[in-house]
JSON list of C-alpha atoms and ligand atoms in Angstrom, two decimals:
[
{"chain": "X", "resi": 979, "resn": "MET", "atom": "CA", "xyz": [33.12, 35.24, 33.03]},
{"chain": "X", "resi": 980, "resn": "GLU", "atom": "CA", "xyz": [30.78, 32.31, 32.36]},
{"chain": "X", "resi": 981, "resn": "THR", "atom": "CA", "xyz": [31.64, 30.26, 29.29]},
{"chain": "X", "resi": 982, "resn": "ASN", "atom": "CA", "xyz": [29.10, 28.50, 27.12]},
{"chain": "X", "resi": 983, "resn": "LYS", "atom": "CA", "xyz": [30.30, 25.22, 28.57]},
{"chain": "X", "resi": 984, "resn": "GLU", "atom": "CA", "xyz": [29.36, 26.35, 32.08]},
{"chain": "X", "resi": 985, "resn": "LYS", "atom": "CA", "xyz": [25.79, 26.89, 30.91]},
{"chain": "X", "resi": 986, "resn": "TYR", "atom": "CA", "xyz": [25.82, 23.95, 28.51]},
{"chain": "X", "resi": 987, "resn": "TRP", "atom": "CA", "xyz": [22.17, 23.15, 29.31]},
{"chain": "X", "resi": 988, "resn": "GLN", "atom": "CA", "xyz": [21.12, 26.48, 27.84]},
{"chain": "X", "resi": 989, "resn": "THR", "atom": "CA", "xyz": [23.69, 26.98, 25.13]},
{"chain": "X", "resi": 990, "resn": "LEU", "atom": "CA", "xyz": [24.64, 23.64, 23.57]},
{"chain": "X", "resi": 991, "resn": "ALA", "atom": "CA", "xyz": [22.42, 21.73, 21.17]},
{"chain": "X", "resi": 992, "resn": "LEU", "atom": "CA", "xyz": [21.40, 18.24, 22.25]},
{"chain": "X", "resi": 993, "resn": "ASP", "atom": "CA", "xyz": [23.80, 16.63, 19.78]},
{"chain": "X", "resi": 994, "resn": "GLN", "atom": "CA", "xyz": [26.71, 18.58, 21.30]},
{"chain": "X", "resi": 995, "resn": "LEU", "atom": "CA", "xyz": [26.25, 17.24, 24.82]},
{"chain": "X", "resi": 996, "resn": "SER", "atom": "CA", "xyz": [28.49, 14.64, 26.42]},
{"chain": "X", "resi": 997, "resn": "GLN", "atom": "CA", "xyz": [26.78, 11.61, 27.88]},
{"chain": "X", "resi": 998, "resn": "ALA", "atom": "CA", "xyz": [27.04, 13.05, 31.40]},
{"chain": "X", "resi": 999, "resn": "GLU", "atom": "CA", "xyz": [25.61, 16.40, 30.26]},
{"chain": "X", "resi": 1000, "resn": "TRP", "atom": "CA", "xyz": [22.80, 14.58, 28.45]},
{"chain": "X", "resi": 1001, "resn": "GLU", "atom": "CA", "xyz": [21.89, 12.65, 31.61]},
{"chain": "X", "resi": 1002, "resn": "SER", "atom": "CA", "xyz": [21.97, 15.83, 33.69]},
{"chain": "X", "resi": 1003, "resn": "LEU", "atom": "CA", "xyz": [19.27, 17.43, 31.53]},
{"chain": "X", "resi": 1004, "resn": "CYS", "atom": "CA", "xyz": [16.60, 15.18, 33.03]},
{"chain": "X", "resi": 1005, "resn": "ASP", "atom": "CA", "xyz": [14.85, 17.22, 35.73]},
{"chain": "X", "resi": 1006, "resn": "GLY", "atom": "CA", "xyz": [13.59, 14.10, 37.49]},
{"chain": "X", "resi": 1007, "resn": "CYS", "atom": "CA", "xyz": [9.93, 15.00, 37.12]},
{"chain": "X", "resi": 1008, "resn": "GLY", "atom": "CA", "xyz": [9.13, 11.34, 36.51]},
{"chain": "X", "resi": 1009, "resn": "LEU", "atom": "CA", "xyz": [6.12, 12.22, 34.35]},
{"chain": "X", "resi": 1010, "resn": "CYS", "atom": "CA", "xyz": [7.33, 10.06, 31.47]},
{"chain": "X", "resi": 1011, "resn": "CYS", "atom": "CA", "xyz": [6.89, 7.08, 33.82]},
{"chain": "X", "resi": 1012, "resn": "LEU", "atom": "CA", "xyz": [3.12, 7.49, 33.86]},
{"chain": "X", "resi": 1013, "resn": "HIS", "atom": "CA", "xyz": [1.26, 4.85, 31.87]},
{"chain": "X", "resi": 1014, "resn": "LYS", "atom": "CA", "xyz": [-0.19, 6.01, 28.60]},
{"chain": "X", "resi": 1015, "resn": "LEU", "atom": "CA", "xyz": [-2.85, 4.60, 26.32]},
{"chain": "X", "resi": 1016, "resn": "GLN", "atom": "CA", "xyz": [-2.90, 4.87, 22.54]},
{"chain": "X", "resi": 1017, "resn": "ASP", "atom": "CA", "xyz": [-6.13, 5.29, 20.60]},
{"chain": "X", "resi": 1018, "resn": "GLU", "atom": "CA", "xyz": [-6.28, 2.45, 18.05]},
{"chain": "X", "resi": 1019, "resn": "ASP", "atom": "CA", "xyz": [-7.94, 4.61, 15.41]},
{"chain": "X", "resi": 1020, "resn": "THR", "atom": "CA", "xyz": [-6.16, 7.95, 15.77]},
{"chain": "X", "resi": 1021, "resn": "ASP", "atom": "CA", "xyz": [-2.86, 6.84, 17.39]},
{"chain": "X", "resi": 1022, "resn": "GLU", "atom": "CA", "xyz": [-3.41, 9.65, 19.89]},
{"chain": "X", "resi": 1023, "resn": "ILE", "atom": "CA", "xyz": [-1.54, 9.03, 23.14]},
{"chain": "X", "resi": 1024, "resn": "VAL", "atom": "CA", "xyz": [-3.40, 9.78, 26.36]},
{"chain": "X", "resi": 1025, "resn": "TYR", "atom": "CA", "xyz": [-1.87, 9.91, 29.82]},
{"chain": "X", "resi": 1026, "resn": "THR", "atom": "CA", "xyz": [-3.15, 8.09, 32.87]},
{"chain": "X", "resi": 1027, "resn": "ARG", "atom": "CA", "xyz": [-2.23, 8.85, 36.48]},
{"chain": "X", "resi": 1028, "resn": "ILE", "atom": "CA", "xyz": [-1.00, 5.29, 36.89]},
{"chain": "X", "resi": 1029, "resn": "VAL", "atom": "CA", "xyz": [2.72, 5.19, 37.46]},
{"chain": "X", "resi": 1030, "resn": "CYS", "atom": "CA", "xyz": [5.23, 2.45, 36.76]},
{"chain": "X", "resi": 1031, "resn": "ARG", "atom": "CA", "xyz": [5.79, 0.18, 39.75]},
{"chain": "X", "resi": 1032, "resn": "TYR", "atom": "CA", "xyz": [9.52, 0.85, 39.64]},
{"chain": "X", "resi": 1033, "resn": "SER", "atom": "CA", "xyz": [9.05, 4.59, 39.93]},
{"chain": "X", "resi": 1034, "resn": "ASP", "atom": "CA", "xyz": [10.04, 6.35, 43.16]},
{"chain": "X", "resi": 1035, "resn": "ILE", "atom": "CA", "xyz": [7.20, 8.84, 43.57]},
{"chain": "X", "resi": 1036, "resn": "GLN", "atom": "CA", "xyz": [9.09, 10.97, 46.11]},
{"chain": "X", "resi": 1037, "resn": "THR", "atom": "CA", "xyz": [12.11, 11.55, 43.89]},
{"chain": "X", "resi": 1038, "resn": "GLY", "atom": "CA", "xyz": [10.61, 10.94, 40.44]},
{"chain": "X", "resi": 1039, "resn": "SER", "atom": "CA", "xyz": [13.51, 8.65, 39.64]},
{"chain": "X", "resi": 1040, "resn": "CYS", "atom": "CA", "xyz": [13.49, 5.04, 38.52]},
{"chain": "X", "resi": 1041, "resn": "GLY", "atom": "CA", "xyz": [14.02, 2.54, 41.32]},
{"chain": "X", "resi": 1042, "resn": "ASP", "atom": "CA", "xyz": [16.11, 0.32, 39.04]},
{"chain": "X", "resi": 1043, "resn": "TYR", "atom": "CA", "xyz": [17.43, 2.67, 36.37]},
{"chain": "X", "resi": 1044, "resn": "ALA", "atom": "CA", "xyz": [20.22, 0.39, 35.15]},
{"chain": "X", "resi": 1045, "resn": "ASN", "atom": "CA", "xyz": [17.78, -2.41, 34.40]},
{"chain": "X", "resi": 1046, "resn": "ARG", "atom": "CA", "xyz": [14.77, -0.35, 33.31]},
{"chain": "X", "resi": 1047, "resn": "SER", "atom": "CA", "xyz": [14.67, -1.72, 29.77]},
{"chain": "X", "resi": 1048, "resn": "ILE", "atom": "CA", "xyz": [14.81, -5.27, 31.08]},
{"chain": "X", "resi": 1049, "resn": "ASN", "atom": "CA", "xyz": [12.21, -4.74, 33.81]},
{"chain": "X", "resi": 1050, "resn": "VAL", "atom": "CA", "xyz": [9.88, -2.86, 31.47]},
{"chain": "X", "resi": 1051, "resn": "PRO", "atom": "CA", "xyz": [10.65, -3.64, 27.80]},
{"chain": "X", "resi": 1052, "resn": "SER", "atom": "CA", "xyz": [8.50, -0.74, 26.61]},
{"chain": "X", "resi": 1053, "resn": "CYS", "atom": "CA", "xyz": [10.76, 1.67, 28.58]},
{"chain": "X", "resi": 1054, "resn": "VAL", "atom": "CA", "xyz": [13.32, 2.62, 25.96]},
{"chain": "X", "resi": 1055, "resn": "PRO", "atom": "CA", "xyz": [16.32, 4.88, 26.58]},
{"chain": "X", "resi": 1056, "resn": "LEU", "atom": "CA", "xyz": [15.75, 8.42, 25.41]},
{"chain": "X", "resi": 1057, "resn": "THR", "atom": "CA", "xyz": [17.98, 9.22, 22.43]},
{"chain": "X", "resi": 1058, "resn": "LEU", "atom": "CA", "xyz": [18.28, 12.28, 20.22]},
{"chain": "X", "resi": 1059, "resn": "GLU", "atom": "CA", "xyz": [16.13, 10.60, 17.57]},
{"chain": "X", "resi": 1060, "resn": "ARG", "atom": "CA", "xyz": [13.52, 9.61, 20.12]},
{"chain": "X", "resi": 1061, "resn": "VAL", "atom": "CA", "xyz": [13.30, 13.09, 21.59]},
{"chain": "X", "resi": 1062, "resn": "ALA", "atom": "CA", "xyz": [12.14, 14.23, 18.17]},
{"chain": "X", "resi": 1063, "resn": "GLU", "atom": "CA", "xyz": [9.77, 11.30, 17.79]},
{"chain": "X", "resi": 1064, "resn": "PHE", "atom": "CA", "xyz": [8.29, 11.24, 21.30]},
{"chain": "X", "resi": 1065, "resn": "ASP", "atom": "CA", "xyz": [5.92, 14.19, 21.07]},
{"chain": "X", "resi": 1066, "resn": "TRP", "atom": "CA", "xyz": [3.94, 12.66, 23.92]},
{"chain": "X", "resi": 1067, "resn": "LEU", "atom": "CA", "xyz": [6.66, 13.65, 26.42]},
{"chain": "X", "resi": 1068, "resn": "PRO", "atom": "CA", "xyz": [5.45, 16.36, 28.82]},
{"chain": "X", "resi": 1069, "resn": "ASP", "atom": "CA", "xyz": [5.76, 19.88, 27.48]},
{"chain": "X", "resi": 1070, "resn": "SER", "atom": "CA", "xyz": [8.06, 20.63, 30.43]},
{"chain": "X", "resi": 1071, "resn": "CYS", "atom": "CA", "xyz": [10.45, 17.78, 29.55]},
{"chain": "X", "resi": 1072, "resn": "ALA", "atom": "CA", "xyz": [13.94, 19.27, 29.38]},
{"chain": "X", "resi": 1073, "resn": "TYR", "atom": "CA", "xyz": [14.83, 17.20, 26.32]},
{"chain": "X", "resi": 1074, "resn": "ARG", "atom": "CA", "xyz": [11.83, 18.47, 24.38]},
{"chain": "X", "resi": 1075, "resn": "LEU", "atom": "CA", "xyz": [12.50, 22.05, 25.44]},
{"chain": "X", "resi": 1076, "resn": "ARG", "atom": "CA", "xyz": [16.12, 21.91, 24.31]},
{"chain": "X", "resi": 1077, "resn": "TYR", "atom": "CA", "xyz": [15.17, 20.04, 21.14]},
{"chain": "X", "resi": 1078, "resn": "PHE", "atom": "CA", "xyz": [13.10, 23.11, 20.24]},
{"chain": "X", "resi": 1079, "resn": "ASN", "atom": "CA", "xyz": [15.95, 25.36, 21.39]},
{"chain": "X", "resi": 1080, "resn": "LEU", "atom": "CA", "xyz": [13.90, 26.68, 24.31]},
{"chain": "X", "resi": 1081, "resn": "SER", "atom": "CA", "xyz": [15.35, 27.60, 27.70]},
{"chain": "X", "resi": 1082, "resn": "LEU", "atom": "CA", "xyz": [14.99, 25.35, 30.68]},
{"chain": "X", "resi": 1083, "resn": "PRO", "atom": "CA", "xyz": [12.64, 26.76, 33.34]},
{"chain": "X", "resi": 1084, "resn": "ASN", "atom": "CA", "xyz": [13.99, 28.58, 36.38]},
{"chain": "X", "resi": 1085, "resn": "TRP", "atom": "CA", "xyz": [13.06, 25.63, 38.60]},
{"chain": "X", "resi": 1086, "resn": "HIS", "atom": "CA", "xyz": [15.21, 23.18, 36.65]},
{"chain": "X", "resi": 1087, "resn": "PRO", "atom": "CA", "xyz": [17.87, 21.66, 38.96]},
{"chain": "X", "resi": 1088, "resn": "LEU", "atom": "CA", "xyz": [20.65, 22.81, 36.65]},
{"chain": "X", "resi": 1089, "resn": "ASN", "atom": "CA", "xyz": [19.43, 26.40, 37.04]},
{"chain": "X", "resi": 1090, "resn": "ILE", "atom": "CA", "xyz": [18.84, 26.35, 40.78]},
{"chain": "X", "resi": 1091, "resn": "GLY", "atom": "CA", "xyz": [21.66, 23.99, 41.70]},
{"chain": "X", "resi": 1092, "resn": "ASP", "atom": "CA", "xyz": [19.51, 21.35, 43.41]},
{"chain": "X", "resi": 1093, "resn": "ASP", "atom": "CA", "xyz": [16.31, 19.43, 42.82]},
{"chain": "X", "resi": 1094, "resn": "SER", "atom": "CA", "xyz": [14.27, 20.69, 45.77]},
{"chain": "X", "resi": 1095, "resn": "GLN", "atom": "CA", "xyz": [11.60, 22.37, 43.66]},
{"chain": "X", "resi": 1096, "resn": "VAL", "atom": "CA", "xyz": [11.28, 19.78, 40.92]},
{"chain": "X", "resi": 1097, "resn": "LYS", "atom": "CA", "xyz": [8.77, 17.71, 42.87]},
{"chain": "X", "resi": 1098, "resn": "TYR", "atom": "CA", "xyz": [6.17, 20.43, 42.44]},
{"chain": "X", "resi": 1099, "resn": "HIS", "atom": "CA", "xyz": [6.32, 19.96, 38.70]},
{"chain": "X", "resi": 1100, "resn": "GLY", "atom": "CA", "xyz": [6.44, 16.19, 38.70]},
{"chain": "X", "resi": 1101, "resn": "LEU", "atom": "CA", "xyz": [4.71, 13.11, 40.04]},
{"chain": "X", "resi": 1102, "resn": "GLN", "atom": "CA", "xyz": [4.02, 14.75, 43.39]},
{"chain": "X", "resi": 1103, "resn": "SER", "atom": "CA", "xyz": [1.70, 17.24, 41.69]},
{"chain": "X", "resi": 1104, "resn": "ILE", "atom": "CA", "xyz": [-0.51, 14.39, 40.46]},
{"chain": "X", "resi": 1105, "resn": "ASN", "atom": "CA", "xyz": [-2.64, 12.01, 42.48]},
{"chain": "X", "resi": 1106, "resn": "VAL", "atom": "CA", "xyz": [-0.81, 8.98, 41.14]},
{"chain": "X", "resi": 1107, "resn": "VAL", "atom": "CA", "xyz": [-1.64, 5.34, 41.74]},
{"chain": "X", "resi": 1108, "resn": "VAL", "atom": "CA", "xyz": [0.92, 2.58, 41.30]},
{"chain": "X", "resi": 1109, "resn": "GLU", "atom": "CA", "xyz": [0.26, 0.14, 38.50]},
{"chain": "X", "resi": 1110, "resn": "SER", "atom": "CA", "xyz": [-1.54, -3.06, 39.35]},
{"chain": "X", "resi": 1111, "resn": "LEU", "atom": "CA", "xyz": [-3.36, -5.71, 37.35]},
{"chain": "X", "resi": 1112, "resn": "GLU", "atom": "CA", "xyz": [-6.66, -4.82, 39.03]},
{"chain": "X", "resi": 1113, "resn": "LEU", "atom": "CA", "xyz": [-6.71, -1.29, 37.65]},
{"chain": "X", "resi": 1114, "resn": "ASP", "atom": "CA", "xyz": [-8.73, -0.45, 34.55]},
{"chain": "X", "resi": 1115, "resn": "GLU", "atom": "CA", "xyz": [-6.41, 2.13, 33.00]},
{"chain": "X", "resi": 1116, "resn": "GLU", "atom": "CA", "xyz": [-9.26, 3.84, 31.19]},
{"chain": "X", "resi": 1117, "resn": "ASP", "atom": "CA", "xyz": [-10.63, 4.93, 34.56]},
{"chain": "X", "resi": 1118, "resn": "TYR", "atom": "CA", "xyz": [-7.46, 6.94, 35.27]},
{"chain": "X", "resi": 1119, "resn": "LEU", "atom": "CA", "xyz": [-7.08, 9.17, 32.23]},
{"chain": "X", "resi": 1120, "resn": "ILE", "atom": "CA", "xyz": [-5.67, 12.67, 32.78]},
{"chain": "X", "resi": 1121, "resn": "ASP", "atom": "CA", "xyz": [-4.76, 15.60, 30.57]},
{"chain": "X", "resi": 1122, "resn": "LYS", "atom": "CA", "xyz": [-1.22, 15.58, 29.24]},
{"chain": "X", "resi": 1123, "resn": "PRO", "atom": "CA", "xyz": [0.97, 16.97, 32.04]},
{"chain": "E", "resi": 436, "resn": "SF4", "atom": "S1", "xyz": [9.71, 13.74, 31.29]},
{"chain": "E", "resi": 436, "resn": "SF4", "atom": "FE1", "xyz": [11.77, 14.36, 30.60]},
{"chain": "E", "resi": 436, "resn": "SF4", "atom": "S2", "xyz": [12.60, 15.58, 32.30]},
{"chain": "E", "resi": 436, "resn": "SF4", "atom": "FE2", "xyz": [10.83, 14.44, 33.13]},
{"chain": "E", "resi": 436, "resn": "SF4", "atom": "S3", "xyz": [11.73, 12.54, 33.99]},
{"chain": "E", "resi": 436, "resn": "SF4", "atom": "FE3", "xyz": [11.11, 12.09, 31.87]},
{"chain": "E", "resi": 436, "resn": "SF4", "atom": "S4", "xyz": [12.99, 12.45, 30.64]},
{"chain": "E", "resi": 436, "resn": "SF4", "atom": "FE4", "xyz": [13.30, 13.48, 32.64]}
]
């Protein structure tokens, strides 16, 4: 019989997860690595299809995960408090789903046992361009993924 621990991603609250379980929740969509702009007047955050230069578009993972906060100071580790605060994260983000006590989708790697389908829900579903100084970010706005 399956125990709660075996399905920890569906049954445990975020604050009950071990560090390894917490890390495993990330589905690798990579969508949080898209650049975003914030409206000065309304504080609204708008996505662009410009992706961080460290992002691996094929896998959705960070090319230098250990040093991400050094390479990109605005890239802060996701914590329990920040999951609550970061309402700009994609609606599909596993941390946001579990924060609201919702189930992870069937395609989540923890549900299917591998990450072969995640790409269809992540960066590969968007016509991304890699960040560069020449780009005017306002020309690359997209709806929130
Ligand atoms: S949006 Fe959420 S699930 Fe997707 S890569 Fe970022 S932290 Fe992971």
